[in-house]
Short mmCIF file of C-alpha atoms in Angstrom, two decimals:
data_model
loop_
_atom_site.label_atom_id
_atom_site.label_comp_id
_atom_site.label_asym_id
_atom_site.label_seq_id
_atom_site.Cartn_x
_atom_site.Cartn_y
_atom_site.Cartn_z
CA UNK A 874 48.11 -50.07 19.57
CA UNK A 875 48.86 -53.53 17.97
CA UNK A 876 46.85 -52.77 15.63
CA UNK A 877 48.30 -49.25 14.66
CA UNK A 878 51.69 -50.61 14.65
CA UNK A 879 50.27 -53.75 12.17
CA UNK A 880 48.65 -51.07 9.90
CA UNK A 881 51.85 -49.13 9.61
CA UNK A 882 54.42 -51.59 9.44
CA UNK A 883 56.28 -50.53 12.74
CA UNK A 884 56.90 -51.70 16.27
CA UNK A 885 54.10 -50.97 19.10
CA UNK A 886 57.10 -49.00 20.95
CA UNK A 887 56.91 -46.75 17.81
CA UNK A 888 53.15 -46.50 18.17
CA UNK A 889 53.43 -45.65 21.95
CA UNK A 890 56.61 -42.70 21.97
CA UNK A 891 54.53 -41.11 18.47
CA UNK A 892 51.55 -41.19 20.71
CA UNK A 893 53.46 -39.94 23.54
CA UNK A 894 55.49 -36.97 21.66
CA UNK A 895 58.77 -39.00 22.37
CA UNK A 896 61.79 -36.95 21.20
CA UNK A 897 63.41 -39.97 19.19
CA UNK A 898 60.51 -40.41 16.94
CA UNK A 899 60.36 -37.90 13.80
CA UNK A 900 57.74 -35.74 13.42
CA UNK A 901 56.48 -37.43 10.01
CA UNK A 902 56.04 -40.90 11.89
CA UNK A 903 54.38 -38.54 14.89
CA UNK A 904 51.61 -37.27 12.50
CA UNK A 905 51.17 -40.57 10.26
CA UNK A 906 50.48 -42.77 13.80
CA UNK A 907 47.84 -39.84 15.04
CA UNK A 908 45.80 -39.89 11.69
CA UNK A 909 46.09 -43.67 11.93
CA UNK A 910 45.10 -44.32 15.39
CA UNK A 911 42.18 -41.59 14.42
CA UNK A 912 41.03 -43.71 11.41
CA UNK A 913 40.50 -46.50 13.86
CA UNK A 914 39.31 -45.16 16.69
CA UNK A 915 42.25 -46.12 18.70
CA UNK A 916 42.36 -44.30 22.50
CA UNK A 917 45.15 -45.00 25.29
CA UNK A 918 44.54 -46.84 28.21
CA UNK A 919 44.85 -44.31 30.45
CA UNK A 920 44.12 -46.42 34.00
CA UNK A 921 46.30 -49.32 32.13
CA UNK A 922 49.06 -46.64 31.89
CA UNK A 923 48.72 -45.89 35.58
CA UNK A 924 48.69 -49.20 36.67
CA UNK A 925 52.16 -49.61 35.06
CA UNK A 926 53.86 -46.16 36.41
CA UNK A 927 52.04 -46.74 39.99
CA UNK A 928 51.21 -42.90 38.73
CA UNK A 929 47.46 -41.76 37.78
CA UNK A 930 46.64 -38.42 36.58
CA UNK A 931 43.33 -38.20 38.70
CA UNK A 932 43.09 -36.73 42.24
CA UNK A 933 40.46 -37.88 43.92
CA UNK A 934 37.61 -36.01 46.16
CA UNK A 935 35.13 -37.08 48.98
CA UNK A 936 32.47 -34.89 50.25
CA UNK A 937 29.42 -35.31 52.83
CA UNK A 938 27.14 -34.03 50.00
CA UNK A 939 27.52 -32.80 46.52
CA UNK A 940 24.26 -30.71 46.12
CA UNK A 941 24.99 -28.15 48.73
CA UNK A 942 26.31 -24.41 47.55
CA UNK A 943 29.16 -25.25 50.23
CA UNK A 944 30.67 -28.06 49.28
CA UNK A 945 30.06 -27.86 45.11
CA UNK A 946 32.33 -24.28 45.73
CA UNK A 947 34.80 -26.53 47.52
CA UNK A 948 34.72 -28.99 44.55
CA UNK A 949 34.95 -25.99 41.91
CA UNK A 950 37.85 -24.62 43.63
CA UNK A 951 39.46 -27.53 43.75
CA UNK A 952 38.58 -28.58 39.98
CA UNK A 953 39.69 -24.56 39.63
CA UNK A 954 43.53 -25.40 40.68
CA UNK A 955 44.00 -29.20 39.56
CA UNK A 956 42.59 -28.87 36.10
CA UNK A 957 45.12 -26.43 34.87
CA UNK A 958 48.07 -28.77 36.30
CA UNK A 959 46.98 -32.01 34.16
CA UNK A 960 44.78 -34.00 36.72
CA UNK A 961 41.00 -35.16 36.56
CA UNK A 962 38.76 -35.39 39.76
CA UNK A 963 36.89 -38.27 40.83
CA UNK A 964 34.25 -37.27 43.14
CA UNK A 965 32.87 -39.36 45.66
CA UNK A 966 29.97 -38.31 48.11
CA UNK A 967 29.23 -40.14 51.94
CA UNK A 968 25.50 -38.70 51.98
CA UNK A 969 26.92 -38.25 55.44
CA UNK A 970 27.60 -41.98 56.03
CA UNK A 971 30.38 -43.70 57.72
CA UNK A 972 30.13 -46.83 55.80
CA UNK A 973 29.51 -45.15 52.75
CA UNK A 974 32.89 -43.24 53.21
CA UNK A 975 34.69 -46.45 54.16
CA UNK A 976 33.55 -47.40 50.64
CA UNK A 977 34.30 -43.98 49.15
CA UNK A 978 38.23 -44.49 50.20
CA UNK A 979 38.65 -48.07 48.88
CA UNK A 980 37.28 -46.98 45.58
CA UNK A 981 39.62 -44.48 45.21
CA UNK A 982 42.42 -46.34 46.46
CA UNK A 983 41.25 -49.61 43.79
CA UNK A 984 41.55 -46.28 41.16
CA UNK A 985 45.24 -45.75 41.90
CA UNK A 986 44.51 -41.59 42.38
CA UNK A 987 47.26 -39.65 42.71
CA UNK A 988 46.14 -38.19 46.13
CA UNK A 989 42.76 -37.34 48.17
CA UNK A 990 40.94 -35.01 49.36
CA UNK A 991 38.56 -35.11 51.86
CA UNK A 992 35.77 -34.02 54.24
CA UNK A 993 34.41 -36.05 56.69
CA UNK A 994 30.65 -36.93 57.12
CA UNK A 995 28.24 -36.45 60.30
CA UNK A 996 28.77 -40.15 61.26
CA UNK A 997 32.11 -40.46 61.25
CA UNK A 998 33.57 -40.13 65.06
CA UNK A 999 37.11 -41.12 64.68
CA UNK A 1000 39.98 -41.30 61.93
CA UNK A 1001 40.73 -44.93 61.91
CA UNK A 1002 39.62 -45.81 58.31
CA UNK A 1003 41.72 -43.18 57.09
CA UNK A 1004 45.16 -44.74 58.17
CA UNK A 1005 44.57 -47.14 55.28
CA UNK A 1006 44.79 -44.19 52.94
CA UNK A 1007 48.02 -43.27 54.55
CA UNK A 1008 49.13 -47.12 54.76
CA UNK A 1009 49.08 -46.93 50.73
CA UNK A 1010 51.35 -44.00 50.41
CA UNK A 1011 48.45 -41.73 48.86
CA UNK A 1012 48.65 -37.98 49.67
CA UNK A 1013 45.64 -36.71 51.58
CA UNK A 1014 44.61 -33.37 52.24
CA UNK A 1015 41.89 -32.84 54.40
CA UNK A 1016 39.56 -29.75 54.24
CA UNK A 1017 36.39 -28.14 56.11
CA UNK A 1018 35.57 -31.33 58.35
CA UNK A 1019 38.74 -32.76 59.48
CA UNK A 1020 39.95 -35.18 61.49
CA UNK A 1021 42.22 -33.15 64.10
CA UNK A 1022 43.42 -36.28 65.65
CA UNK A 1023 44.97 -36.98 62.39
CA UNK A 1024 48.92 -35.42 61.26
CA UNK A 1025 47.73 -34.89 57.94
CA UNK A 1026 47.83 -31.19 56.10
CA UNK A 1027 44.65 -30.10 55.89
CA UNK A 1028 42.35 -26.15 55.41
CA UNK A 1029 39.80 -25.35 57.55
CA UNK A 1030 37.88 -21.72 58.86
CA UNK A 1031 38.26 -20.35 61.86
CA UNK A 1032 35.25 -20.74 62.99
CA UNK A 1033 35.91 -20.66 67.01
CA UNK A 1034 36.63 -16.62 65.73
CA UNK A 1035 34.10 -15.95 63.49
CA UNK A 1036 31.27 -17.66 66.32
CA UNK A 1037 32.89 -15.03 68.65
CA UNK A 1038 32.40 -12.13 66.36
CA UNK A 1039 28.83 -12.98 65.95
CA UNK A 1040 28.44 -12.91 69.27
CA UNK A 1041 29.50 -9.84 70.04
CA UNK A 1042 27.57 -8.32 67.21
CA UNK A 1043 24.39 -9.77 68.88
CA UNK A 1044 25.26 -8.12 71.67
CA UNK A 1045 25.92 -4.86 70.44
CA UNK A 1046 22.03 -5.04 68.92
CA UNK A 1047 20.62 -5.41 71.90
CA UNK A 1048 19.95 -9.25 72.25
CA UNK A 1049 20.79 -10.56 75.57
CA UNK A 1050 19.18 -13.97 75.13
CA UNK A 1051 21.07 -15.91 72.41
CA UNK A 1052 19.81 -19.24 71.51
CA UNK A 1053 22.10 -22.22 69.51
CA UNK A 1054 20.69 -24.26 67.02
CA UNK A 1055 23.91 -26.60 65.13
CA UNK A 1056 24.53 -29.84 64.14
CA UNK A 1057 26.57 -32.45 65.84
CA UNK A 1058 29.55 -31.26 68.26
CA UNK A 1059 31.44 -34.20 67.46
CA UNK A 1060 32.54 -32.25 64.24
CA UNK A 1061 35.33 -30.16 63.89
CA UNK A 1062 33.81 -27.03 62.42
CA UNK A 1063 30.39 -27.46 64.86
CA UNK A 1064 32.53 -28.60 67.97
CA UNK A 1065 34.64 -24.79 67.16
CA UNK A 1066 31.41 -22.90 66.57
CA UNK A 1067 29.75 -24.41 69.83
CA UNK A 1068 32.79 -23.54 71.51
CA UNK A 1069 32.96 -20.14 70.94
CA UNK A 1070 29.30 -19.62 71.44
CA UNK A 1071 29.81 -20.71 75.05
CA UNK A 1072 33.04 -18.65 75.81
CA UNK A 1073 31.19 -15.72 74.32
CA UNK A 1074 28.04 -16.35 76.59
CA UNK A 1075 30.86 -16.25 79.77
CA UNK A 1076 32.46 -13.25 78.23
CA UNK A 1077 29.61 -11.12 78.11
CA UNK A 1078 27.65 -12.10 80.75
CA UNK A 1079 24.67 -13.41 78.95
CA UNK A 1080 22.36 -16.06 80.43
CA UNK A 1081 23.29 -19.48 79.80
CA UNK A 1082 19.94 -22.30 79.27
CA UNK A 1083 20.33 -25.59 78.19
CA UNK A 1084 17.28 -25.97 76.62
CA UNK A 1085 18.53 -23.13 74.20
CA UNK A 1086 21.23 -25.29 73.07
CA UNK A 1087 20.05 -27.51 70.52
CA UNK A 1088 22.91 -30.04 68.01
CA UNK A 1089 22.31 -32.79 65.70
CA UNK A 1090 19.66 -30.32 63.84
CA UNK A 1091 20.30 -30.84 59.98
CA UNK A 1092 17.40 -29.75 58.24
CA UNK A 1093 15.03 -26.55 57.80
CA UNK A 1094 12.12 -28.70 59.18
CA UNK A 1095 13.78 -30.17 62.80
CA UNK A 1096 14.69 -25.72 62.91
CA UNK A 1097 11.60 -25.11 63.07
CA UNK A 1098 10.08 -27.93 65.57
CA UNK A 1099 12.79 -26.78 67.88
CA UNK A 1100 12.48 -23.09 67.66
CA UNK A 1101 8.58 -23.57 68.16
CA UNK A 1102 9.45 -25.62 70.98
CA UNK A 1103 11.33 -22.90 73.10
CA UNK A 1104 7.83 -20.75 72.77
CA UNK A 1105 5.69 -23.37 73.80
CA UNK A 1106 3.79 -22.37 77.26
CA UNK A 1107 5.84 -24.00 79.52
CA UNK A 1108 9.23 -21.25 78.50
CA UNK A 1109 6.94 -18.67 77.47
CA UNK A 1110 8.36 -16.28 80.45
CA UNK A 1111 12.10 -17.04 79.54
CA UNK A 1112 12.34 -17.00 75.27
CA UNK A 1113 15.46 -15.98 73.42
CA UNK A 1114 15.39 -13.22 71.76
CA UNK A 1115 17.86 -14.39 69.40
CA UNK A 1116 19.54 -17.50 67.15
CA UNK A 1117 22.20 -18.08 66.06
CA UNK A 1118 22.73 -21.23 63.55
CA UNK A 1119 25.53 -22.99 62.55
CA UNK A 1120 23.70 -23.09 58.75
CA UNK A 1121 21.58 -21.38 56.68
CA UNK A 1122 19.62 -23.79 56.10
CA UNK A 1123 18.49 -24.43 59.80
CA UNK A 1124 18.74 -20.20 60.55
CA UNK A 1125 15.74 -20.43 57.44
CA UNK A 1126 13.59 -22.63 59.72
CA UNK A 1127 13.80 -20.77 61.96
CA UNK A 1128 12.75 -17.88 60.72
CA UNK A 1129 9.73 -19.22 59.37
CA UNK A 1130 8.55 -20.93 62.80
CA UNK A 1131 9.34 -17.10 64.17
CA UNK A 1132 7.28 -15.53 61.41
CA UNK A 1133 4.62 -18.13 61.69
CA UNK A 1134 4.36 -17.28 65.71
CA UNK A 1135 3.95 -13.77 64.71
CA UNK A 1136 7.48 -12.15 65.82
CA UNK A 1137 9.01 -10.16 63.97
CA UNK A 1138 12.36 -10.32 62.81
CA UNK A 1139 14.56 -8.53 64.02
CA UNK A 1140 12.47 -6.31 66.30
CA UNK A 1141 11.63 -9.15 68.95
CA UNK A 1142 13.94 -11.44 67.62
CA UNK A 1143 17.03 -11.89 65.94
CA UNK A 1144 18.43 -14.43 63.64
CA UNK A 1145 22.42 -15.30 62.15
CA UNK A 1146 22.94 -18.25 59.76
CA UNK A 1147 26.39 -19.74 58.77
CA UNK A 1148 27.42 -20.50 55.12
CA UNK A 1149 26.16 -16.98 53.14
CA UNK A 1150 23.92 -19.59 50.72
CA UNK A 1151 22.54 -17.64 48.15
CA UNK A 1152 18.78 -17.65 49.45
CA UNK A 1153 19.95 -15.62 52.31
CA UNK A 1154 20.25 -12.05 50.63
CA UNK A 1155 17.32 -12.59 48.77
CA UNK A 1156 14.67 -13.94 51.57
CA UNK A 1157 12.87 -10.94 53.25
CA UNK A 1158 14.05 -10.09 55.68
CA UNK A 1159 17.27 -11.06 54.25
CA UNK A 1160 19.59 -13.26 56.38
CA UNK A 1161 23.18 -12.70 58.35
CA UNK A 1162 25.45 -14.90 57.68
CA UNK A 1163 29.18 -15.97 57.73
CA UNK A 1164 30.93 -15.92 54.52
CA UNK A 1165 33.18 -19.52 54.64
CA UNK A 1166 34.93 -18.24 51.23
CA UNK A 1167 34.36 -22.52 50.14
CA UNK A 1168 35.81 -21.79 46.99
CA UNK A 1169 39.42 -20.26 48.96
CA UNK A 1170 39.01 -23.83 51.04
CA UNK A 1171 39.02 -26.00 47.63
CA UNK A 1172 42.11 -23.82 45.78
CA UNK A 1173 44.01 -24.14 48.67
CA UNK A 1174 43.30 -28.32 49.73
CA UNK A 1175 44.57 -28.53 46.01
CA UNK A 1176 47.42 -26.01 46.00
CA UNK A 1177 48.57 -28.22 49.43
CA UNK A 1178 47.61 -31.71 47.20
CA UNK A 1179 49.53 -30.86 44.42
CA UNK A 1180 52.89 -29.45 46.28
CA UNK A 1181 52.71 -33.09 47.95
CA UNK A 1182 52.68 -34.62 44.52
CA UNK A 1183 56.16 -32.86 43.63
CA UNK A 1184 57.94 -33.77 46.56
CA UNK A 1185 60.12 -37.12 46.21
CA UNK A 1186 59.35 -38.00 49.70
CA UNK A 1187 55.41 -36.58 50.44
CA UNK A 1188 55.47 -38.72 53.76
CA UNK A 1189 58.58 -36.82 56.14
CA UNK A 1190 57.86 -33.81 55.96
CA UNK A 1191 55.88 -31.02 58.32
CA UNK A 1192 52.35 -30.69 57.62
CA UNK A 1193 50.98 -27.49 56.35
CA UNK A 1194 47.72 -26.49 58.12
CA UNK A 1195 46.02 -23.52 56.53
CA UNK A 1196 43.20 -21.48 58.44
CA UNK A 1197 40.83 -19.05 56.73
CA UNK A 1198 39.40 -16.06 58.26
CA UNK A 1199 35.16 -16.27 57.62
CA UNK A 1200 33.32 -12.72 57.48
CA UNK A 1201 30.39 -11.79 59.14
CA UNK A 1202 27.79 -10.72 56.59
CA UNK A 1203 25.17 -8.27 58.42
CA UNK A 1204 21.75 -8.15 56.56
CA UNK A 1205 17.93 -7.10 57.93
CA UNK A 1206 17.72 -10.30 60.41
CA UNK A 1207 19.84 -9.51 62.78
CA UNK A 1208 20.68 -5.78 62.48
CA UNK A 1209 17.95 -3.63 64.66
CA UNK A 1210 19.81 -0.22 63.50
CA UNK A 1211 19.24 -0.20 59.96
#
């Protein structure tokens, strides 16, 4: 900027309010700066000019991973609303690490973002390392994973609702022996859909096994070991004769250890995946799933973010907690009356 101003014979503050659009400054001086600070490759400071306000323009985002259909919809949902209102995102991922997360919020905090938004990763059992977020006066919104020990705003599915629904259309095909196969119950979204598996198994009187309850599965390869596994010999008189999994991902190894045992899906059994990834409707037999609208999760985190940023006084105020309503998508897997 020095150097502008030296070039053109005028103060710095000059340079800065012509940069800057600055009401007082004429628009001759405006357009003689720009072509000068063009001719030598000047460009503002923009984290120097944050530091001074205590105001960025960036908005910053952690998620468990980045390469999943899931959470990149989250991101371009979020990217979707902030964009439009002046803010960049810096995106962080956990690769579903605590410590990495720890690390995740301190960088973003050392970045003086505007706010954060957030969803948690498989390690992380309790909200502690989050207070420091609050502690700094930065906005957080919390979406998908949450911590619900937190009072923080924050979008989630309702997926204690949408497990029940799924339920009941098992039922209604016939399958009276439902197997679980999720991740771990310590969060949010697979502690709701375990829930309302079990409620479902009291309310319609279907058998209830423990060794057809399976969590911390988070790959298509441990789906398959432990769907083989409740064939082997020793349950071979007591099998389900249906799954439902709290991910595509896992619901797809299990259909391949079914098809590699020789059942057929859906006749003998049936099969229900979470997360409508976009293998499922093109995998024969194509896969049921629940539709977690990702994209409606990201808009509104941001929508929530950005109302925060407005307010004079973010930090007294009540929280807003928004809950979206999944949908069952019924394909060939689990649907025995097509």
């Amino acid at each position: 900027m020095k150097d502008v101003a030296n070039k053109l014979n005028v103060t710095t503050s000059t340079v800065s309010r012509a940069l800057n659009d600055h009401h007082s400054i004429s628009d001759k001086t405006k357009i003689l700066v720009r072509k000068t600070a063009e001719e030598l490759n000047y460009s503002p400071n923009k984290v120097a000019a944050s530091l001074r306000s205590g105001k960025g323009n960036s908005i910053g985002v952690i998620v468990p991973k980045i390469d999943s259909n899931f959470m990149s919809s989250c991101i371009s949902g979020i990217e979707s609303v902030a964009y439009p209102a002046g803010y960049n995102l810096i995106i962080c991922q956990s690769n579903e690490t605590y410590k990495r997360e720890i690390h995740n919020i301190q960088t973003l905090i050392d970045s003086q973002v505007s706010g954060i938004l957030m969803s948690l990763s498989n390690e992380t059992k309790d909200s502690n390392h989050l207070q420091k977020i609050i502690d700094k006066n930065t906005p957080l919104v919390m979406f998908d994973r949450i911590a619900d020990d937190l009072d923080v705003d924050f979008v989630v599915n309702d997926d204690y609702t949408a497990t029940k629904k799924t339920i009941k259309h098992l039922v209604n095909q016939g399958y009276k022996k439902i197997a679980y196969i999720g991740a771990a119950s310590h969060i949010y979204v697979y502690k709701n859909r375990l829930n309302g598996y079990l409620d479902s198994l009291k309310e319609f009187n279907l058998e209830s096994n423990d060794a057809w309850i399976v969590t911390n599965i988070n790959s298509q390869e441990e789906a398959f070991e432990v769907t083989k596994k409740m064939f082997k010999s020793k349950y071979k008189n007591n099998c389900p004769d249906a799954f439902f999994c709290t991910s595509d991902i896992n619901a797809l190894g299990t259909m391949l250890a079914l098809e590699e045992m020789g059942l057929k899906i859906p006749e003998d059994v049936g099969v229900i995946g979470y997360a409508n990834d976009q293998f499922s409707r093109i995998i024969k037999p194509s896969l049921s799933s629940i539709e977690q609208h990702p994209k409606d999760l990201g808009e509104n985190s941001a929508k929530i973010l950005l109302d925060l940023l407005k307010q004079k006084n973010p930090f007294t105020k009540v929280h807003k907690r928004v809950i979206i309503t999944p949908d069952l998508i019924i394909r060939q897997s689990s649907n025995r009356k097509l």
